[in-house]
Coordinates of N, CA and C in Angstrom, one line a residue:
X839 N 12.0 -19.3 11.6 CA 10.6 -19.5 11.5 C 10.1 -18.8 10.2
X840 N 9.0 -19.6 9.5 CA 8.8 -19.0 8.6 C 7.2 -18.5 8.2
X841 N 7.2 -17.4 7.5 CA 5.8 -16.9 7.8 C 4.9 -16.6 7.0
X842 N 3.8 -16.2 6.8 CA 3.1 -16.2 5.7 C 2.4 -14.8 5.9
X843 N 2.2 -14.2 4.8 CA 1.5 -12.8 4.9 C 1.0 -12.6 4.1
X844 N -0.6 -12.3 4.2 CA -1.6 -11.9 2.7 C -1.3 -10.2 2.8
X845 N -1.2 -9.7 1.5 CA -1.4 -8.6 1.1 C -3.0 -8.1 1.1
X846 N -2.9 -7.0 1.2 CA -4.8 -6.2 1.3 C -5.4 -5.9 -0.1
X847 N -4.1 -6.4 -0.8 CA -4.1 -5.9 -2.3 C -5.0 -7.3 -3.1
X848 N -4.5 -8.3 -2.2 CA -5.2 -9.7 -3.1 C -6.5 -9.6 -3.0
X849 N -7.2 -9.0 -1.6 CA -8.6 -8.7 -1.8 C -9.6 -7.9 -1.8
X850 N -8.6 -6.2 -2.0 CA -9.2 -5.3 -2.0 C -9.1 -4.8 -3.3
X851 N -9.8 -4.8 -4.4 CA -9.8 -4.2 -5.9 C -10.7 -3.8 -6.7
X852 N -10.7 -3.5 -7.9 CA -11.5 -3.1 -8.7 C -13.1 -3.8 -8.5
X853 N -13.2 -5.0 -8.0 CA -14.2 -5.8 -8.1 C -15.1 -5.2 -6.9
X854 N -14.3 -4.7 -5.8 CA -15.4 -4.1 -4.5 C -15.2 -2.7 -4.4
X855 N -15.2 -1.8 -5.5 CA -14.0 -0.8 -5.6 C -13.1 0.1 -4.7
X856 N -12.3 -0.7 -4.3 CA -11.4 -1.0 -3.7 C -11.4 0.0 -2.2
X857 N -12.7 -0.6 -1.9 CA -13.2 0.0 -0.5 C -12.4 -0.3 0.2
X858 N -11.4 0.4 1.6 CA -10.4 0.0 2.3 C -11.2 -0.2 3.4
X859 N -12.6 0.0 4.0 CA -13.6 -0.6 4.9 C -13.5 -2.2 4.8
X860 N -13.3 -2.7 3.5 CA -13.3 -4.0 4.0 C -12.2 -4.6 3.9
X861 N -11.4 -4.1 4.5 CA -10.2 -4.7 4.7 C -10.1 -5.7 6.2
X862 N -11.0 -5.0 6.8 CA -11.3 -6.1 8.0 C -12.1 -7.1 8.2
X863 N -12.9 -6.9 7.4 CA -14.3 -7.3 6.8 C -13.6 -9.2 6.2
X864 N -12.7 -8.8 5.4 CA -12.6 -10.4 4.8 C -10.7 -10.3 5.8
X865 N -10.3 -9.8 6.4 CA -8.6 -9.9 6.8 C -9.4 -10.9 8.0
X866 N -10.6 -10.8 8.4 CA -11.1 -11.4 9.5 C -10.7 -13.1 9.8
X867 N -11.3 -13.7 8.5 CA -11.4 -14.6 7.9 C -10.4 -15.3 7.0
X868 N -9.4 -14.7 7.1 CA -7.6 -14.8 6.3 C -7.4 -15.4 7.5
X869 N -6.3 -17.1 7.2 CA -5.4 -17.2 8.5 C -4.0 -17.0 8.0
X870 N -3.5 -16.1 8.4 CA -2.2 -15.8 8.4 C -1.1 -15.3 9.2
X871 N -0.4 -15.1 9.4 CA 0.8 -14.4 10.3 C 1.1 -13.5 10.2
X872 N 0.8 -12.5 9.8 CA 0.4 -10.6 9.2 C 0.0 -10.5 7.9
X873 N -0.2 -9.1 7.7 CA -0.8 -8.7 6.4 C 0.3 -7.7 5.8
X874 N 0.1 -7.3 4.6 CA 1.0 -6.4 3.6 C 0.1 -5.6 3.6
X875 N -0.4 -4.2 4.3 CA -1.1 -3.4 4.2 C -0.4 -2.6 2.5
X876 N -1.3 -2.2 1.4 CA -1.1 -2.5 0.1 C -1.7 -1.1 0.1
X877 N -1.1 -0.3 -0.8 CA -1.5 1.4 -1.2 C -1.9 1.5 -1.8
X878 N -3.7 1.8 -2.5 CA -4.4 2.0 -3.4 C -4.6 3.5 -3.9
X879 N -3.8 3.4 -5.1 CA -3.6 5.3 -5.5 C -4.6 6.0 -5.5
X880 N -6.2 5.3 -5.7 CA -7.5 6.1 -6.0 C -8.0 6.4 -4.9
X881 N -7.4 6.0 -3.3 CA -8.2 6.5 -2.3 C -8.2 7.7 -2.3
X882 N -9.6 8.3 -2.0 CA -9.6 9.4 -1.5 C -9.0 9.7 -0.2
X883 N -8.7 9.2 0.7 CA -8.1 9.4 2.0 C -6.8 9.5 2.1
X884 N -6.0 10.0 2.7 CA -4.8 9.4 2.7 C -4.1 8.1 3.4
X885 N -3.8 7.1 2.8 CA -2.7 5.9 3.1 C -2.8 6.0 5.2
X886 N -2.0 6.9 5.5 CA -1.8 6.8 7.1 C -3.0 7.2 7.4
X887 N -3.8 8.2 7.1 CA -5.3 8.2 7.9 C -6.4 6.6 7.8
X888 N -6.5 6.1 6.6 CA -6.9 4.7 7.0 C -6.3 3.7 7.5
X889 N -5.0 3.9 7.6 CA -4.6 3.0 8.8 C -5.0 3.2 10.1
X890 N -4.9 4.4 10.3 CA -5.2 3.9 11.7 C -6.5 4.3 11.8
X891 N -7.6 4.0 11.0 CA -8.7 4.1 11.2 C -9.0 2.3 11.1
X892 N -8.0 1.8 11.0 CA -8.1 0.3 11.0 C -7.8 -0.2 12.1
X893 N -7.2 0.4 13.3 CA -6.3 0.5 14.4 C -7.2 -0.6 15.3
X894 N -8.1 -0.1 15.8 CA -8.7 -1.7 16.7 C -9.5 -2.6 15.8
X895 N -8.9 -2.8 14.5 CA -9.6 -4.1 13.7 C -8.9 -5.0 14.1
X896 N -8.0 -5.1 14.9 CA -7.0 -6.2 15.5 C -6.2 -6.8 14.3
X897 N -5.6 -6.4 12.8 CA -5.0 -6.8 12.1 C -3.6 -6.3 12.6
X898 N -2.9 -7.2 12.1 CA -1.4 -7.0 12.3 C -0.4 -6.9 11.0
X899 N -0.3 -5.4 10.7 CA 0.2 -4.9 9.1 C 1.5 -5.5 9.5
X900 N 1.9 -6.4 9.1 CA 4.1 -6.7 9.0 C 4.5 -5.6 7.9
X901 N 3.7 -5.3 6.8 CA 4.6 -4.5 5.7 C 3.9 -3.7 5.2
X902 N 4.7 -3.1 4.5 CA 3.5 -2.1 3.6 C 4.0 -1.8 2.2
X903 N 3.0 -2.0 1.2 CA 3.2 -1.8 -0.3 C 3.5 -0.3 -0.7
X904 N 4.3 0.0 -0.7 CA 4.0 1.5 -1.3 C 3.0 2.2 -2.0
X905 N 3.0 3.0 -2.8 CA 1.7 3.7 -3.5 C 2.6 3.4 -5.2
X906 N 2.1 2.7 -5.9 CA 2.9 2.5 -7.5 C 2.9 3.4 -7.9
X907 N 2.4 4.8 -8.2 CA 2.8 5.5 -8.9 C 3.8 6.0 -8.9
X908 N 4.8 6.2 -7.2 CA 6.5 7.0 -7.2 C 7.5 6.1 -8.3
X909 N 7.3 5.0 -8.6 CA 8.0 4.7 -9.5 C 8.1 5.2 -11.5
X910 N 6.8 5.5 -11.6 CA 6.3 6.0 -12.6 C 6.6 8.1 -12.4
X911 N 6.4 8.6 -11.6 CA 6.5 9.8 -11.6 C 8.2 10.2 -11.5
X912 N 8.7 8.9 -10.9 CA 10.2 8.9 -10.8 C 10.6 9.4 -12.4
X913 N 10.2 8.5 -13.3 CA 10.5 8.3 -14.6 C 9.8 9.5 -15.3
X914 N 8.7 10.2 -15.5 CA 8.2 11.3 -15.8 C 9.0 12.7 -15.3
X915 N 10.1 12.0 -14.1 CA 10.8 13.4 -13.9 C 9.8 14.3 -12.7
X916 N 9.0 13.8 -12.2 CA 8.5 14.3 -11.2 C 8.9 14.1 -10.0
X917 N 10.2 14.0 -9.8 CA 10.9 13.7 -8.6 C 9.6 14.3 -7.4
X918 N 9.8 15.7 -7.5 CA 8.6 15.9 -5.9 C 7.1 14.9 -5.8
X919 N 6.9 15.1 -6.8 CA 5.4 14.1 -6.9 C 5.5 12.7 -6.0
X920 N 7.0 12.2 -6.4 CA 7.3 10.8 -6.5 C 7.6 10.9 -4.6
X921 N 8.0 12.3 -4.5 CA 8.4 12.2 -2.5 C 7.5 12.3 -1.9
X922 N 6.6 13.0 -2.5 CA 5.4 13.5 -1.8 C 4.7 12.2 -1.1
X923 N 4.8 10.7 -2.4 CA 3.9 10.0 -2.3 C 4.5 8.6 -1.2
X924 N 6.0 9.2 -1.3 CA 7.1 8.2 -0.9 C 6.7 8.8 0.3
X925 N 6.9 9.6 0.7 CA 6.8 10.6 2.6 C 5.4 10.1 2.8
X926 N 4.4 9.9 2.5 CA 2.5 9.5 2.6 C 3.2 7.9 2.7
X927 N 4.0 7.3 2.3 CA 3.7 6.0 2.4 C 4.3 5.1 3.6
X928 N 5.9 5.9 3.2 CA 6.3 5.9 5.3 C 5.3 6.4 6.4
X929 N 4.7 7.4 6.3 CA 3.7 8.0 7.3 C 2.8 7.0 7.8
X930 N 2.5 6.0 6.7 CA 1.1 4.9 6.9 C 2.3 4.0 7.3
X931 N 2.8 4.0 7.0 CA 4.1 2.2 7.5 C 4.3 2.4 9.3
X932 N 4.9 3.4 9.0 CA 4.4 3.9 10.8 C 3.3 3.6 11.2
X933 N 2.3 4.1 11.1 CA 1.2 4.4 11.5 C 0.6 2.7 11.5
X934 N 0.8 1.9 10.7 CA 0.5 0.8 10.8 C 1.6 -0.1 11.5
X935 N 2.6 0.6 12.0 CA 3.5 -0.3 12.6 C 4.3 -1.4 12.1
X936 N 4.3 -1.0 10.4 CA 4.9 -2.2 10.0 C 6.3 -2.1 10.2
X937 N 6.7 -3.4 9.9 CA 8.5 -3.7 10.2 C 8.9 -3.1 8.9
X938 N 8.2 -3.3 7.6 CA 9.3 -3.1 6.3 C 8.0 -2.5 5.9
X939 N 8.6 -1.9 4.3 CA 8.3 -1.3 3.4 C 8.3 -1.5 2.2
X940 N 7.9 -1.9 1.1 CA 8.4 -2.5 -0.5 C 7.8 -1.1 -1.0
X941 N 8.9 -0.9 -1.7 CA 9.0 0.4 -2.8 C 8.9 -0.2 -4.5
X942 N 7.5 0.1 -4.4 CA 7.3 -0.4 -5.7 C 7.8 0.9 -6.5
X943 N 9.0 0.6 -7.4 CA 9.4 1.3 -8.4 C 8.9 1.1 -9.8
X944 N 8.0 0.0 -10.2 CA 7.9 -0.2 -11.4 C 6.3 0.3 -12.0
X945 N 6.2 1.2 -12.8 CA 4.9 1.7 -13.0 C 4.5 1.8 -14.4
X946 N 4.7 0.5 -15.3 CA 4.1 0.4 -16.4 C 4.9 0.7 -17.5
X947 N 4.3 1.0 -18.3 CA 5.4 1.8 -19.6 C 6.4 2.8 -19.7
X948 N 5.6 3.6 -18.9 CA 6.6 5.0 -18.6 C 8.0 4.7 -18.0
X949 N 7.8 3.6 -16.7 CA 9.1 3.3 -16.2 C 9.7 2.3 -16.7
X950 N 9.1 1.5 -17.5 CA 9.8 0.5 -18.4 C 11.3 1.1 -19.2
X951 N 10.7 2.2 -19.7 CA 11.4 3.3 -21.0 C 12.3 3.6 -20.1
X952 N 12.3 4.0 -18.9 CA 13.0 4.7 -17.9 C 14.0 4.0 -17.1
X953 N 14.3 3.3 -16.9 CA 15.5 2.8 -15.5 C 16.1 3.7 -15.0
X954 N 16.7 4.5 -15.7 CA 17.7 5.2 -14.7 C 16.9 6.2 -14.3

């Protein structure tokens, strides 16, 4: 079976700034088969506390985006920075119940320079 999943990222951005309140607001109105709950670095909150502050919006997170910067702080050599953000992002993957996780490793120029 095959399925379809909007990310929170396609509608939550710079344009509404990137209020995670409405993530239910328009996920309402999405027909899909789960969502990619999507990790916005500028929240003030932490990743697992607005999850489950989303808990009876009735959405159903299948995955979760990590937070982009662990791939860039990987590459700056901030290994702790990079766990800190990695351990916050499992915490909300839980907490939203998703099945998977996507570890975004790629963070612009810094990590470009960087691969290993």
């Amino acid at each position: 079976m095959r399925e379809v999943f909007c990310s929170t990222g396609a509608y939550i951005g710079r344009a509404n700034g990137y209020d995670p309140g409405l993530i239910p607001v328009y996920g309402r109105k999405i027909s899909c088969d789960g969502f990619e709950f999507m990790v916005v670095s500028c929240w003030e909150r932490k990743p697992s506390e607005i999850v489950r502050s989303l808990g009876d919006s009735g959405m159903v997170f299948r995955t979760l985006h990590s937070d982009k910067y662990i791939g860039q702080y990987l590459s700056e050599g901030r290994d702790d920075d990079a766990m800190e953000l990695f351990d916050e992002s499992l915490r909300a993957a839980v907490a939203a119940g998703a099945e998977k996780l996507v570890l975004h490793l790629w963070g612009g120029v810094v990590s470009d320079s960087c691969f290993s």
